[in-house]
PDB file of C-alpha atoms in Angstrom:
ATOM      1  CA  UNK A   1       0.000   0.000   0.000  1.00  0.00           C
ATOM      2  CA  UNK A   2       1.427   3.365  -1.021  1.00  0.00           C
ATOM      3  CA  UNK A   3       0.949   6.194   1.434  1.00  0.00           C
ATOM      4  CA  UNK A   4       1.228   9.828   0.582  1.00  0.00           C
ATOM      5  CA  UNK A   5       4.089  11.795   2.112  1.00  0.00           C
ATOM      6  CA  UNK A   6       3.364  14.065   5.009  1.00  0.00           C
ATOM      7  CA  UNK A   7       2.274  17.508   3.903  1.00  0.00           C
ATOM      8  CA  UNK A   8       4.879  20.236   3.982  1.00  0.00           C
ATOM      9  CA  UNK A   9       4.177  23.027   6.433  1.00  0.00           C
ATOM     10  CA  UNK A  10       2.309  25.634   4.502  1.00  0.00           C
ATOM     11  CA  UNK A  11       1.565  27.629   7.604  1.00  0.00           C
ATOM     12  CA  UNK A  12       5.061  29.036   8.198  1.00  0.00           C
ATOM     13  CA  UNK A  13       3.842  31.562  10.753  1.00  0.00           C
ATOM     14  CA  UNK A  14       2.434  28.802  12.972  1.00  0.00           C
ATOM     15  CA  UNK A  15       5.609  26.721  12.682  1.00  0.00           C
ATOM     16  CA  UNK A  16       7.819  29.720  13.475  1.00  0.00           C
ATOM     17  CA  UNK A  17       5.763  30.544  16.564  1.00  0.00           C
ATOM     18  CA  UNK A  18       6.168  26.961  17.787  1.00  0.00           C
ATOM     19  CA  UNK A  19       9.934  27.180  17.313  1.00  0.00           C
ATOM     20  CA  UNK A  20      10.040  30.519  19.132  1.00  0.00           C
ATOM     21  CA  UNK A  21       8.146  29.034  22.089  1.00  0.00           C
ATOM     22  CA  UNK A  22      10.540  26.079  22.222  1.00  0.00           C
ATOM     23  CA  UNK A  23      13.552  28.418  22.218  1.00  0.00           C
ATOM     24  CA  UNK A  24      11.993  30.653  24.881  1.00  0.00           C
ATOM     25  CA  UNK A  25      11.397  27.623  27.111  1.00  0.00           C
ATOM     26  CA  UNK A  26      15.029  26.549  26.697  1.00  0.00           C
ATOM     27  CA  UNK A  27      16.341  30.018  27.542  1.00  0.00           C
ATOM     28  CA  UNK A  28      14.050  30.338  30.570  1.00  0.00           C
ATOM     29  CA  UNK A  29      15.242  26.968  31.862  1.00  0.00           C
ATOM     30  CA  UNK A  30      18.903  27.926  31.572  1.00  0.00           C
ATOM     31  CA  UNK A  31      18.377  31.289  33.296  1.00  0.00           C
ATOM     32  CA  UNK A  32      16.819  29.664  36.341  1.00  0.00           C
ATOM     33  CA  UNK A  33      19.834  27.389  36.748  1.00  0.00           C
ATOM     34  CA  UNK A  34      22.373  30.202  36.391  1.00  0.00           C
ATOM     35  CA  UNK A  35      20.893  32.566  38.970  1.00  0.00           C
ATOM     36  CA  UNK A  36      22.997  32.955  42.094  1.00  0.00           C
ATOM     37  CA  UNK A  37      21.765  33.876  45.514  1.00  0.00           C
ATOM     38  CA  UNK A  38      23.510  36.421  47.733  1.00  0.00           C
ATOM     39  CA  UNK A  39      25.626  33.784  49.467  1.00  0.00           C
ATOM     40  CA  UNK A  40      26.876  32.472  46.136  1.00  0.00           C
ATOM     41  CA  UNK A  41      27.781  35.976  44.968  1.00  0.00           C
ATOM     42  CA  UNK A  42      29.670  36.641  48.192  1.00  0.00           C
ATOM     43  CA  UNK A  43      31.546  33.363  47.847  1.00  0.00           C
ATOM     44  CA  UNK A  44      32.437  34.182  44.228  1.00  0.00           C
ATOM     45  CA  UNK A  45      33.754  37.617  45.203  1.00  0.00           C
ATOM     46  CA  UNK A  46      35.764  36.197  48.102  1.00  0.00           C
ATOM     47  CA  UNK A  47      37.330  33.617  45.803  1.00  0.00           C
ATOM     48  CA  UNK A  48      38.263  36.354  43.320  1.00  0.00           C
ATOM     49  CA  UNK A  49      39.924  38.405  46.067  1.00  0.00           C
ATOM     50  CA  UNK A  50      41.870  35.404  47.367  1.00  0.00           C
ATOM     51  CA  UNK A  51      43.017  34.618  43.827  1.00  0.00           C
ATOM     52  CA  UNK A  52      44.290  38.163  43.222  1.00  0.00           C
ATOM     53  CA  UNK A  53      46.077  38.318  46.587  1.00  0.00           C
ATOM     54  CA  UNK A  54      47.652  34.918  45.933  1.00  0.00           C
ATOM     55  CA  UNK A  55      48.899  36.058  42.536  1.00  0.00           C
ATOM     56  CA  UNK A  56      50.448  39.191  44.072  1.00  0.00           C
ATOM     57  CA  UNK A  57      52.183  37.170  46.795  1.00  0.00           C
ATOM     58  CA  UNK A  58      53.534  34.729  44.210  1.00  0.00           C
ATOM     59  CA  UNK A  59      54.810  37.617  42.056  1.00  0.00           C
ATOM     60  CA  UNK A  60      56.531  39.205  45.074  1.00  0.00           C
ATOM     61  CA  UNK A  61      58.094  35.849  45.938  1.00  0.00           C
ATOM     62  CA  UNK A  62      59.440  35.417  42.414  1.00  0.00           C
ATOM     63  CA  UNK A  63      61.012  38.884  42.534  1.00  0.00           C
ATOM     64  CA  UNK A  64      62.634  38.088  45.885  1.00  0.00           C
ATOM     65  CA  UNK A  65      63.920  34.743  44.574  1.00  0.00           C
ATOM     66  CA  UNK A  66      65.397  36.262  41.417  1.00  0.00           C
ATOM     67  CA  UNK A  67      67.051  39.068  43.375  1.00  0.00           C
ATOM     68  CA  UNK A  68      68.493  36.509  45.841  1.00  0.00           C
ATOM     69  CA  UNK A  69      69.839  34.333  43.024  1.00  0.00           C
ATOM     70  CA  UNK A  70      71.301  37.405  41.292  1.00  0.00           C
ATOM     71  CA  UNK A  71      73.085  38.397  44.505  1.00  0.00           C
ATOM     72  CA  UNK A  72      71.196  41.646  45.003  1.00  0.00           C
ATOM     73  CA  UNK A  73      70.964  42.369  48.737  1.00  0.00           C
ATOM     74  CA  UNK A  74      67.473  42.894  50.044  1.00  0.00           C
ATOM     75  CA  UNK A  75      66.798  45.841  52.356  1.00  0.00           C
TER      76      UNK A  75
END
């Protein structure tokens, strides 16, 4: 038995609206998961501060090590 192929969407406006709703649902779902509460923001900021301070301490240590190896007296 030969069946006819499914009809091609002739109502493009309806199909586009369905696709827009699907995309909006996906975006809304991802935004809910990415929202941070106040505690999470505070933790993120504290981690950023610790990272910057650690980088500065490491840089200072490298300068001290290079000056020691070069024989430059430290004050």
